[in-house]
Coordinates of C-alpha atoms and ligand atoms in Angstrom, one line a residue:
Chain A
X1 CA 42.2 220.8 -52.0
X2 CA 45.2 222.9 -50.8
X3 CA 45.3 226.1 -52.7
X4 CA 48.9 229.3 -52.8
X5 CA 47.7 230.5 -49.6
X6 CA 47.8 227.3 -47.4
X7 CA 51.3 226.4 -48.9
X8 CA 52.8 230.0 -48.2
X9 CA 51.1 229.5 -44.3
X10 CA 52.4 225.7 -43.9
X11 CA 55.7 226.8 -45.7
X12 CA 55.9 229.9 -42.8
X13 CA 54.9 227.7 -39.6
X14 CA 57.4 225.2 -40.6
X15 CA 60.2 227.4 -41.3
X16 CA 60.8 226.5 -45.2
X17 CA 62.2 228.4 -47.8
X18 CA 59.7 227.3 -50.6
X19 CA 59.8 230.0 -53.3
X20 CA 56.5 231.4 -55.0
X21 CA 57.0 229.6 -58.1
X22 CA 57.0 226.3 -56.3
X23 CA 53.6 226.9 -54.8
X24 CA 51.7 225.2 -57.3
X25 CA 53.8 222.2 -57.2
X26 CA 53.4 221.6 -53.9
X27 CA 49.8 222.5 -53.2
X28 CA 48.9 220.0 -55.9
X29 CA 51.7 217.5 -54.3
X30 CA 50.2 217.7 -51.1
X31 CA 47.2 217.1 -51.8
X32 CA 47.2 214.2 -53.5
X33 CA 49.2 212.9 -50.1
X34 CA 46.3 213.8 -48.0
X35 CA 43.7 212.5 -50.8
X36 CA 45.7 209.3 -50.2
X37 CA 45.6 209.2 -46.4
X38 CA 42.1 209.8 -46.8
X39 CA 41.2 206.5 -47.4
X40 CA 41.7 205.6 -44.2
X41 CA 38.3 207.4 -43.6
X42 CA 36.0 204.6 -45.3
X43 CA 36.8 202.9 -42.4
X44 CA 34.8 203.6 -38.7
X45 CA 37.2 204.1 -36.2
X46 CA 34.7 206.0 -33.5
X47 CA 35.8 203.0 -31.4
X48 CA 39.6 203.0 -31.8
X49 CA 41.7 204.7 -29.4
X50 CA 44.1 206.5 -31.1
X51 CA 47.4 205.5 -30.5
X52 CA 50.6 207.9 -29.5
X53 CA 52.8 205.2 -28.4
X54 CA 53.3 201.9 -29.2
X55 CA 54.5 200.2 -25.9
X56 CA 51.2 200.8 -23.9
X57 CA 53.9 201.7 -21.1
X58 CA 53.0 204.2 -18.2
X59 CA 55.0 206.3 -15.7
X60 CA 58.6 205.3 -17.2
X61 CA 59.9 208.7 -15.1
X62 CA 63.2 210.1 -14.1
X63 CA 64.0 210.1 -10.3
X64 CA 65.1 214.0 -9.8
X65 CA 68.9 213.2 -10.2
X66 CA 71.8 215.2 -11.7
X67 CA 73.8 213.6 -14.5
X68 CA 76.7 214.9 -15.6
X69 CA 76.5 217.6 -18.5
X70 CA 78.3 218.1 -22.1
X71 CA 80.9 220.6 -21.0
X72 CA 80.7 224.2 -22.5
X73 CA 83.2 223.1 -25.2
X74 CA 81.4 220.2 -26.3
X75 CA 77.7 221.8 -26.5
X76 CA 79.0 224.4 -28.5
X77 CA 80.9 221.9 -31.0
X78 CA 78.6 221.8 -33.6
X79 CA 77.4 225.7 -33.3
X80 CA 77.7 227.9 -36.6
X81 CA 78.2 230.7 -34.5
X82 CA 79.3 231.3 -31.2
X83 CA 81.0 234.0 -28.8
X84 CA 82.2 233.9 -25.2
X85 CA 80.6 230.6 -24.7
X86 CA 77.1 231.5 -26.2
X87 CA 75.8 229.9 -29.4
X88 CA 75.4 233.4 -31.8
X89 CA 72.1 233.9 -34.1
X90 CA 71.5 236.6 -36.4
X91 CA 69.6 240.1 -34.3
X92 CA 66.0 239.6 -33.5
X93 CA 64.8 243.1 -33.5
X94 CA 61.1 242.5 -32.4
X95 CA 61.9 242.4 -28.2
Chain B
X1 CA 30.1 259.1 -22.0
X2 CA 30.6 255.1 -21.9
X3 CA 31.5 253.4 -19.0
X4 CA 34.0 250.8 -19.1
X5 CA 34.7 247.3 -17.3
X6 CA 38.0 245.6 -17.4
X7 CA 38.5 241.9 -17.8
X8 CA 41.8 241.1 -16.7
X9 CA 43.2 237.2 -16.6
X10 CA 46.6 236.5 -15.8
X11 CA 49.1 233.7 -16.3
X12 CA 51.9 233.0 -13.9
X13 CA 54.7 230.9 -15.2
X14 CA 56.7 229.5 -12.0
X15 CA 60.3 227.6 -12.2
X16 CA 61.0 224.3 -10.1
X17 CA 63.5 224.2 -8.0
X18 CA 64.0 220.5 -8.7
X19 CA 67.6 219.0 -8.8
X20 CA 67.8 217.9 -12.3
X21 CA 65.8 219.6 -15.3
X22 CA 62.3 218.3 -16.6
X23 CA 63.2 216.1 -19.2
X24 CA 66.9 215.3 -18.9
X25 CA 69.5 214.8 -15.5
X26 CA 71.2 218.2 -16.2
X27 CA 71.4 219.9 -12.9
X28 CA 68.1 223.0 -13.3
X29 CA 70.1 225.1 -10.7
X30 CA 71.2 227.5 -13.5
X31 CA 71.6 230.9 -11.5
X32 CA 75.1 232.7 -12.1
X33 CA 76.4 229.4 -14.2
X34 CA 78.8 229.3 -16.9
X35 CA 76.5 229.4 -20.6
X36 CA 75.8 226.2 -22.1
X37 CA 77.6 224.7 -19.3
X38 CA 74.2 222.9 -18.3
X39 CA 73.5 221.2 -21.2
X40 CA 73.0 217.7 -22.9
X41 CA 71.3 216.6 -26.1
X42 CA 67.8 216.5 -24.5
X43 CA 67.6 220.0 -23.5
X44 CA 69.9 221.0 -26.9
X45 CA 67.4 219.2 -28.7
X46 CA 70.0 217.3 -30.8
X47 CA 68.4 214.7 -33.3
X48 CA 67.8 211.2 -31.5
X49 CA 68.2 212.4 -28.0
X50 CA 65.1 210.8 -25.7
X51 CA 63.4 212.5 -23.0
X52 CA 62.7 211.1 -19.6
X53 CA 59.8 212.9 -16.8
X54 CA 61.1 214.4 -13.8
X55 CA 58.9 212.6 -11.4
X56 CA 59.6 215.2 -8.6
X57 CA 58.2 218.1 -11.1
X58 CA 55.3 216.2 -12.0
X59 CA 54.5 216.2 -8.1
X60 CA 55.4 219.4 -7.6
X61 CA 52.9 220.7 -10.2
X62 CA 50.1 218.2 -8.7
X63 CA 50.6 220.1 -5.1
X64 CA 50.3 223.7 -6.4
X65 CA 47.2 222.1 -8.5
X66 CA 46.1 221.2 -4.7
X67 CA 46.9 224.3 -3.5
X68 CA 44.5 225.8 -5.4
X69 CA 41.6 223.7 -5.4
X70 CA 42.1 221.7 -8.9
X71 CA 41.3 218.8 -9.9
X72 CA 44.2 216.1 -10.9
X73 CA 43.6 214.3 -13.9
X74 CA 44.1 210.4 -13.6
X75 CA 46.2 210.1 -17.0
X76 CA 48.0 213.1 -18.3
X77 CA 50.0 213.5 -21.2
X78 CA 52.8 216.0 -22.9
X79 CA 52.3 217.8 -26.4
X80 CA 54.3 219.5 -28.7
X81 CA 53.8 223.0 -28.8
X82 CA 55.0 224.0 -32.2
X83 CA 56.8 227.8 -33.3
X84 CA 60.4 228.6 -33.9
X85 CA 62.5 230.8 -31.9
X86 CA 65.9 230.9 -31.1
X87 CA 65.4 230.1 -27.5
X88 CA 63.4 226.5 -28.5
X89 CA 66.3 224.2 -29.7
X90 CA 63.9 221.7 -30.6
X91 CA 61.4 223.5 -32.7
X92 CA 58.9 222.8 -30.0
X93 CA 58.0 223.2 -26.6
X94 CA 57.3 220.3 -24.5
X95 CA 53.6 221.5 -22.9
X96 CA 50.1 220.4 -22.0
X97 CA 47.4 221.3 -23.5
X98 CA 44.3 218.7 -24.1
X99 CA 45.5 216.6 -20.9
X100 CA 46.6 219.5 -18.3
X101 CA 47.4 217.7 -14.8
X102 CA 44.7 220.1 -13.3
X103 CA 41.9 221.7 -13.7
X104 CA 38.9 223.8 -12.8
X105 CA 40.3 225.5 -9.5
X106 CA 40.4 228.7 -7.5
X107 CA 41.8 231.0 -5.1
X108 CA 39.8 233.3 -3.1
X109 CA 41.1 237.0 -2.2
X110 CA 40.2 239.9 -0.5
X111 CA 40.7 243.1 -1.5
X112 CA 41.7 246.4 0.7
X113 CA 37.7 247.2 1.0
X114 CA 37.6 243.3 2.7
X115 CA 35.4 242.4 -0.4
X116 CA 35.5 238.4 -0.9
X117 CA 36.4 237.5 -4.6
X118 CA 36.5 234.1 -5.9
X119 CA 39.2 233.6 -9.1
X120 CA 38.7 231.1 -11.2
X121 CA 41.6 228.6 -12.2
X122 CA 41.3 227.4 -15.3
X123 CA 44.0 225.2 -15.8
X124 CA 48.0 224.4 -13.9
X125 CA 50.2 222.4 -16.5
X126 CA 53.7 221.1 -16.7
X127 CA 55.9 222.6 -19.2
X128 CA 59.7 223.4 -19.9
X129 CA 61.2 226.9 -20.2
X130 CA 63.0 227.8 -22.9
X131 CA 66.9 228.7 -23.3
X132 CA 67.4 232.5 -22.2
X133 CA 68.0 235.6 -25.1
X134 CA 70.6 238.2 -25.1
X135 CA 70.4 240.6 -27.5
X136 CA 73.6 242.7 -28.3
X137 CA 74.8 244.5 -30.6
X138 CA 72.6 243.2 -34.1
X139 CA 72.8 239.7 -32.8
X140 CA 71.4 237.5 -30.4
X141 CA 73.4 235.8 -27.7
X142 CA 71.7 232.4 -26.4
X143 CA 72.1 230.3 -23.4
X144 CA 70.5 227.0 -22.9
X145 CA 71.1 226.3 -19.2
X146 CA 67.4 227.4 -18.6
X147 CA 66.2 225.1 -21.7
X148 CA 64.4 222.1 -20.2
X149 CA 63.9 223.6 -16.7
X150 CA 60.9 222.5 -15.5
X151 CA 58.3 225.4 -15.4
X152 CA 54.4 225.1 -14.3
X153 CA 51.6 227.6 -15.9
X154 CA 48.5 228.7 -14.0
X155 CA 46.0 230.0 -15.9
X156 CA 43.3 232.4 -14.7
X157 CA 40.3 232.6 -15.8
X158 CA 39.4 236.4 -16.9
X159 CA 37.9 237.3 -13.5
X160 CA 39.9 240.4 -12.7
X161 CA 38.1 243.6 -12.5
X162 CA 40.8 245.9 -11.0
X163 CA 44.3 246.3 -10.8
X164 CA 44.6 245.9 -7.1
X165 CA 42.7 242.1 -7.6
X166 CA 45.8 241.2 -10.1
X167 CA 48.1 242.3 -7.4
X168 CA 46.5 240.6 -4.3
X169 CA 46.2 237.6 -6.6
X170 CA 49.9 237.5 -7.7
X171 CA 51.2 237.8 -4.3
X172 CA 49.4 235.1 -3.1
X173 CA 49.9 232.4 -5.5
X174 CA 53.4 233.2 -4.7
X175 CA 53.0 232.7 -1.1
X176 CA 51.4 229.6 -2.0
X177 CA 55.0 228.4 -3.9
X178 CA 57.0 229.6 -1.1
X179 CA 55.1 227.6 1.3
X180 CA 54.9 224.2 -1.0
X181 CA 58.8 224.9 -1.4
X182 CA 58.2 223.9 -5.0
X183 CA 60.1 227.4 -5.8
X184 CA 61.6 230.6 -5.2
X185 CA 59.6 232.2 -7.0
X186 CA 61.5 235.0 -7.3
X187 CA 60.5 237.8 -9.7
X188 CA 63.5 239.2 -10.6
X189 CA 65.6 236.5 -10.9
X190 CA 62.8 235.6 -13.3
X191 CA 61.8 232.4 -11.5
X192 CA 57.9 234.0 -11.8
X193 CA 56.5 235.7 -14.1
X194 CA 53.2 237.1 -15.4
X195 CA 51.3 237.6 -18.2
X196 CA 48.5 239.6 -18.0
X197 CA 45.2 240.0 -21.2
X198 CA 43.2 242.6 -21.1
X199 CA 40.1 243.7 -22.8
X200 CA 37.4 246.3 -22.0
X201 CA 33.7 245.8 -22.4
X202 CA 30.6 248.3 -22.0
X203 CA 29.5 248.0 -18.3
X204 CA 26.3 245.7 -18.0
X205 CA 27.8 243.7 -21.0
X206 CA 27.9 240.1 -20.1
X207 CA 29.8 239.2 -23.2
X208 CA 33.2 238.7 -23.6
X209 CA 34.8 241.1 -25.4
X210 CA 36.4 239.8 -29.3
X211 CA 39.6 240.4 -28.3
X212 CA 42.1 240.7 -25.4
X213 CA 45.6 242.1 -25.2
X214 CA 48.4 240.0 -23.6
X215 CA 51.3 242.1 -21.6
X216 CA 54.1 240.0 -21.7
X217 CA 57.9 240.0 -20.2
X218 CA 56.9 242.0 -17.5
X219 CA 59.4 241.2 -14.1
X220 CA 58.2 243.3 -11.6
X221 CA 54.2 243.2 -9.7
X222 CA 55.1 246.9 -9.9
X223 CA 55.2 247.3 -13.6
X224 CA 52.9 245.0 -13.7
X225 CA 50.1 246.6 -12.3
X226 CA 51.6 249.8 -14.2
X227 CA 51.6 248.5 -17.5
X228 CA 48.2 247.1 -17.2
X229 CA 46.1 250.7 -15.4
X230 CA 48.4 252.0 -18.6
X231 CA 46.5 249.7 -20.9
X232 CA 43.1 249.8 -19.7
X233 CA 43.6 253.7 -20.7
X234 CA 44.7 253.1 -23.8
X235 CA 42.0 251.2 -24.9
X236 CA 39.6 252.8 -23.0
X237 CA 40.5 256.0 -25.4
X238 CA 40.5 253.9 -28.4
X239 CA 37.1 252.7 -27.9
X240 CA 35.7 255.8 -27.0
X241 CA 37.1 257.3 -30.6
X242 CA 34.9 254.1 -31.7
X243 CA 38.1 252.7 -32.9
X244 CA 37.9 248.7 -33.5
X245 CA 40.7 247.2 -31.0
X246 CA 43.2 244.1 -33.0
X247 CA 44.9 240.6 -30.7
X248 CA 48.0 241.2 -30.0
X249 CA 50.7 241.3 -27.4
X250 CA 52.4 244.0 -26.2
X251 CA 55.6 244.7 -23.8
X252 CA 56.2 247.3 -20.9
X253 CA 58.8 250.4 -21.5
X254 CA 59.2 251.1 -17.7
X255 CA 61.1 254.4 -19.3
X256 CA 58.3 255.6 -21.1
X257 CA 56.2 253.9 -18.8
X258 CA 54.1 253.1 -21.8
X259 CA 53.1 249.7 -23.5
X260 CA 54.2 249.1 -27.4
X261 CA 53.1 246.2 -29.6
X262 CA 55.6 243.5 -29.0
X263 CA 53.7 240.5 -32.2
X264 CA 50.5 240.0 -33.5
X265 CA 49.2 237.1 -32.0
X266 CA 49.6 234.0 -33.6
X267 CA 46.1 231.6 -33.0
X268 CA 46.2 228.8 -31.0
X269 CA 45.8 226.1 -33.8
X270 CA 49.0 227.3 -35.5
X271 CA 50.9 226.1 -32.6
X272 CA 49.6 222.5 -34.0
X273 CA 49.6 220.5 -30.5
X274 CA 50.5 216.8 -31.0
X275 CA 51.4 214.5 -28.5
X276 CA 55.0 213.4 -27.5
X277 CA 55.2 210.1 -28.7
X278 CA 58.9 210.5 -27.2
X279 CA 56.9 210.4 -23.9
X280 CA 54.6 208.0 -21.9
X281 CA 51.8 208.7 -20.6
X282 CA 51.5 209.5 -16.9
X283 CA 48.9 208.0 -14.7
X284 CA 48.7 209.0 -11.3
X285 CA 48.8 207.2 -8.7
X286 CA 49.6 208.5 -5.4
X287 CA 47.6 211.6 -5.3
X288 CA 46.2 210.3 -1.4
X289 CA 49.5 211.0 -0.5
X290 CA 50.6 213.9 -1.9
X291 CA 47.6 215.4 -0.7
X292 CA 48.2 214.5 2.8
X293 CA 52.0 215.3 2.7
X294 CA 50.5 219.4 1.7
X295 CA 52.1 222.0 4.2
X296 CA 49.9 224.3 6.2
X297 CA 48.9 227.1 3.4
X298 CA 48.7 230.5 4.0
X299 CA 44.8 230.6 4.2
X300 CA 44.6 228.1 7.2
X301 CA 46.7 229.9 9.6
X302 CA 45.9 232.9 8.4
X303 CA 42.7 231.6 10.0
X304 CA 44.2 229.6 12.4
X305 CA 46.7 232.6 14.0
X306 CA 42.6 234.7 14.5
X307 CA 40.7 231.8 16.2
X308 CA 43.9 230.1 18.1
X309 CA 45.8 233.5 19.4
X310 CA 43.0 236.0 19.2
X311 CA 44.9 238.1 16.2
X312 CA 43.2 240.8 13.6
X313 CA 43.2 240.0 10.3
X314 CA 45.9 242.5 9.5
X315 CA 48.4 241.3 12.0
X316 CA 47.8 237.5 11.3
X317 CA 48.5 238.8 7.9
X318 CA 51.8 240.3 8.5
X319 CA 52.8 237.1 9.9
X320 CA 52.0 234.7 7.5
X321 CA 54.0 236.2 4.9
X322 CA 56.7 234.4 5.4
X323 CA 56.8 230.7 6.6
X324 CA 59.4 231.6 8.7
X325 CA 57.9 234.7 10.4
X326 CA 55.2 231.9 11.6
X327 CA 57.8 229.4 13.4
X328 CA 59.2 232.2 14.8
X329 CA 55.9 233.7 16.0
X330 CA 54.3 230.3 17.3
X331 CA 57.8 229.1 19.2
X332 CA 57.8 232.6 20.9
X333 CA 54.3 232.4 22.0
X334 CA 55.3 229.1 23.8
X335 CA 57.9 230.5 25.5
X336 CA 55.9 233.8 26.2
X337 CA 53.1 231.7 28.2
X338 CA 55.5 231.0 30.9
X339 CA 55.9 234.7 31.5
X340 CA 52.6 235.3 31.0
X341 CA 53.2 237.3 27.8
X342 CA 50.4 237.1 25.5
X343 CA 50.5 235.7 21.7
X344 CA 48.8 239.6 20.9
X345 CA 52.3 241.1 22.7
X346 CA 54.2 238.8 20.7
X347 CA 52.4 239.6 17.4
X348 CA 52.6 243.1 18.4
X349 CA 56.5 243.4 19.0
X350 CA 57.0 241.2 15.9
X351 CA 55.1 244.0 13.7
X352 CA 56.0 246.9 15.4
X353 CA 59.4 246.5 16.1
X354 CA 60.3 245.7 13.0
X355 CA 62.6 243.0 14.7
X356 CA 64.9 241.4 12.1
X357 CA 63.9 237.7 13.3
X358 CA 67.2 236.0 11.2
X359 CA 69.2 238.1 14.0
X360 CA 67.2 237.2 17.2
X361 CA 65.9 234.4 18.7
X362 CA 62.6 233.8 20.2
X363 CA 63.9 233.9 23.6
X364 CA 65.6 236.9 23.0
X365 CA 62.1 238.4 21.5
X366 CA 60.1 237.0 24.5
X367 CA 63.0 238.6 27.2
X368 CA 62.8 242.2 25.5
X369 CA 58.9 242.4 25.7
X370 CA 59.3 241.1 29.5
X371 CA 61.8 244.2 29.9
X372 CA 59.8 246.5 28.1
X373 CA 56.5 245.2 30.1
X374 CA 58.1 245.3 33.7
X375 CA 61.7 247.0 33.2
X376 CA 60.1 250.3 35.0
X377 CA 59.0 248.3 38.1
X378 CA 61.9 245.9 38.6
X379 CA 64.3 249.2 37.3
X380 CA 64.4 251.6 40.4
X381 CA 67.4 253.7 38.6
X382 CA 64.6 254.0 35.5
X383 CA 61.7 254.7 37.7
X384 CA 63.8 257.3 40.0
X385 CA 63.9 259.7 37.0
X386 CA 60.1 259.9 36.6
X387 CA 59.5 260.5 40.4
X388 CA 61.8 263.6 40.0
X389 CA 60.0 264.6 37.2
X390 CA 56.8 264.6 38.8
X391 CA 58.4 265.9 41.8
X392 CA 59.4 269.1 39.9
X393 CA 55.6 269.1 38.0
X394 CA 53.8 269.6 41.0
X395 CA 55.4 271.6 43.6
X396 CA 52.0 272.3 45.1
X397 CA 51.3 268.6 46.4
X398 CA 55.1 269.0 47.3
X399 CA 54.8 272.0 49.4
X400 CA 51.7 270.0 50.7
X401 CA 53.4 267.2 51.4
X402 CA 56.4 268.7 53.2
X403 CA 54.0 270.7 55.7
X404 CA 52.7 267.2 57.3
X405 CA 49.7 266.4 54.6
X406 CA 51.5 262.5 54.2
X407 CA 48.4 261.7 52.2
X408 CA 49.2 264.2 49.4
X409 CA 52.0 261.1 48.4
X410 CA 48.4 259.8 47.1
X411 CA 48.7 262.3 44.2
X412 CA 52.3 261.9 43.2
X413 CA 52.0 258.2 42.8
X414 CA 48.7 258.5 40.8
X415 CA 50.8 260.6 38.5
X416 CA 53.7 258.7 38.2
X417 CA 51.1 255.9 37.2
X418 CA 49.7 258.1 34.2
X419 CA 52.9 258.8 33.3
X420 CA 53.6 255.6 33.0
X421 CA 51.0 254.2 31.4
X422 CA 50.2 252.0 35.2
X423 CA 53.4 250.1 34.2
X424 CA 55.2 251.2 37.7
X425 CA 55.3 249.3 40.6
X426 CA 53.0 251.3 43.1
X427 CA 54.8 250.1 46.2
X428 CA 58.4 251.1 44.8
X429 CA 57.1 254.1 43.6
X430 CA 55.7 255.2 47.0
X431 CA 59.2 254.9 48.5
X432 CA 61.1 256.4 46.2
X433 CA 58.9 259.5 46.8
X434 CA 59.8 259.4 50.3
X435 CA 63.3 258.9 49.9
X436 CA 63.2 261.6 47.8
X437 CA 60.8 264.1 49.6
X438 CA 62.7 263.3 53.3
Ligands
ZN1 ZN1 70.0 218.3 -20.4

């Protein structure tokens, strides 16, 4: 079902390092995960709403009011990199 | 030769000026802060963090969907807009995209030839904007004050023709912000910006072209407009060499003032839109009242100032510009009626002068037009000078006048009329001829 090509895209899109050699392994992992899933499709569910939350709550909203913030400091914390109270990343060159 | 049409569409992203961001209570008033000094583990997108809707955004997105003739959905929900980049902390953006909160408006323009045009709104959704990007020296500097600030997208539909059209448009989706006071919307400090696609087809084509180029990162309606009468020569010279033209997006080199290819477009389905399930679903409610708690737009007084106070077009224009030019206008035609100054004078002396109206009042406006309208009559000092001066123009009616011929004084005071522009006070004038003659 899943051949090379869709593991190197899905692999890309989701930001994985998955080397070439592991390609087979995977496309043939994945699809027996989706072959799996799949069964859910003897079933007719043209009538079932699908569901994206659980609570069947509406409207829970947030009034427009400030909360205190981490402080510089603490936001940075857990940052690989950082310099004069930016977090740092390696050059992107494309802009 | 070929000829060509342009299709132009253009997206405008616009930042709330809410108190707090869209999603967390972090304060969205970013401007000139401290990096990172605006953050929280919503809007840094640390693991287990929950968001919360900024109810205020969610209105403010449902009035500029009003504004421009949408309709508002009943329920509404928030995706997951997929991609990495360094400015996303989350790996996604929080967007809309199946359930926008409105849909399927316009805005109506005119161009400088007074041609009508309707543009078609496709869509105005809630979103966040992302953290902002420094690039220096091989690495990239980021700031996530601006992550999580709630931002609204307008969508076009391709119904541009000409640049001028994009411009017009532009200006007056802004003026529409300004009015709503959902936002600044302030170009440079990067509270609005545009994206422009373009694509040429064949005139008489009725197609769609296959592709369309998006401008992106362009802060300026200047470079703007530049960078897309650039790009509708570029592929206008591509297609005449029969050359096939690719998707992609390009930036603006205001330098070169030429476009380059900024990434190949990636297709919408790779952006893999799910639903929140962080966040409810909205259902709205209210919408009676929002609609009724709408400002006067731009487009009703600009009517409004013709019919009510007998303006052109091009002067009611000048006025509604700014909300504030329109107080100012109205409370200084009130005060004007008293001294029988007319709402025309008023518009007049606001457009010509130049006046700077955050230095003047409206009274103070209304007592310089009454100067400038009667100064010479009530002024004898003022009105002595031009009777000398058409004392020395016309020595013959003088000469005239001094032999006995009284009735000569007929001629002087036409002329200090003309001069005048009938301004003068006859009767004054008449003395001051004898005084001056005796
Ligand atoms: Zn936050």
């Amino acid at each position: 079902m899943f051949n090379k090509e869709d593991i190197k895209k899905l692999a890309k899109l989701a930001n994985l390092p998955i080397k070439e050699s592991e390609y087979e392994k995977f496309a043939s992992q994945l699809s027996e995960i989706i072959s799996y899933v799949k069964q859910l499709e003897r079933i007719d569910s043209n009538q079932v709403e699908p569901t994206f939350n659980v609570t069947g709550l509406k409207n829970i909203n947030w009034g427009d009011k400030v909360e205190p913030s981490l402080t510089q400091k603490k936001s940075l914390q857990n940052a690989k990199m950082q310099r004069n109270g930016f977090f740092v990343t390696k050059g992107i060159f494309n802009e | 030769m070929k000829r060509y049409e342009p299709i132009i569409g253009l997206e405008i992203h616009v930042e709330l000026k809410t108190l707090s961001k869209m999603f967390c209570g972090c304060s969205a008033d970013y401007f000139g802060q401290k990096p990172n000094s605006l953050t929280c583990p919503v809007c840094l997108g640390l693991p287990g963090a929950v968001p919360f809707t900024n109810a205020q955004a969610i209105q403010d997105c449902i009035k500029i969907g009003l504004a421009l003739n949408c309709q508002i959905a009943e329920n509404s929900r928030f995706e997951r807009k997929n991609y990495f980049y360094p400015d996303l902390p989350k790996g996604y953006q929080i967007s809309q995209y199946r359930w926008p909160l409105c849909t399927n408006g316009y805005v109506d323009i005119e161009d400088s030839q007074n041609q009508k045009i309707r543009i078609r709104i496709n869509r105005v959704h809630q979103e966040e904007d992302t953290g902002k990007l420094s690039h220096l020296d091989g690495i990239t500097a980021i700031d996530f004050n601006r992550s999580g600030v709630p931002l609204v997208e307008i969508v076009s539909e391709p119904d541009f023709r000409e640049v001028e059209q994009v411009r017009i448009y532009a200006k007056k989706i802004q003026q529409i912000f300004r009015y709503l006071e959902v936002s600044e919307a302030d170009m440079e400090k990067g509270n609005m910006r545009l994206e422009a696609n373009i694509s040429l087809r064949e005139a008489g084509e009725s197609k769609l072209p296959e592709y369309r180029v998006e401008l992106k990162n362009i802060n300026s309606f200047k470079f703007m407009g530049d960078a897309i009468e650039y790009e509708i020569k570029r592929q206008q010279e591509l297609l005449e060499k029969g050359e096939k033209i690719t998707q992609h997006t390009r930036g603006w080199n205001e330098n070169k003032k030429e476009t380059f290819v900024q990434r190949e477009k990636e297709e919408a389905h790779d952006y893999r839109y799910f639903p929140d399930p962080d966040l409810l679903p909205l259902k709205i409610e209210k919408l009676e009242e929002i609609r009724k708690s709408l400002p006067e737009l731009p487009e009703q007084i600009l009517k409004r100032l013709q019919s009510m106070y007998g303006l052109s077009y091009y002067q009611s224009q000048l006025i509604v510009s700014e909300r504030f030019l329109v107080d100012f206008f109205e409370d200084a035609v009130s005060l004007g009626e008293e001294n029988k100054i007319s709402a025309v004078d008023v518009a007049n002396f606001l457009i010509n002068k130049n006046v700077d109206i955050n230095k003047v009042s409206p009274e103070e406006v209304i007592s310089q037009i009454t100067f400038k309208k009667s100064g010479i009559i009530s002024d004898t000092s003022a009105l002595r000078e031009v009777v000398k001066e058409i004392i020395k123009e016309n020595p013959q009616a003088v000469a005239d006048y001094k032999s006995g011929k009284i009735a000569v004084i007929g001629v002087l005071v036409g002329a200090v009329m003309r001069k005048t522009e009938s301004k003068a006070d006859a009767k004054i004038v008449k003395e001051l001829i004898s005084e001056l003659l005796s």
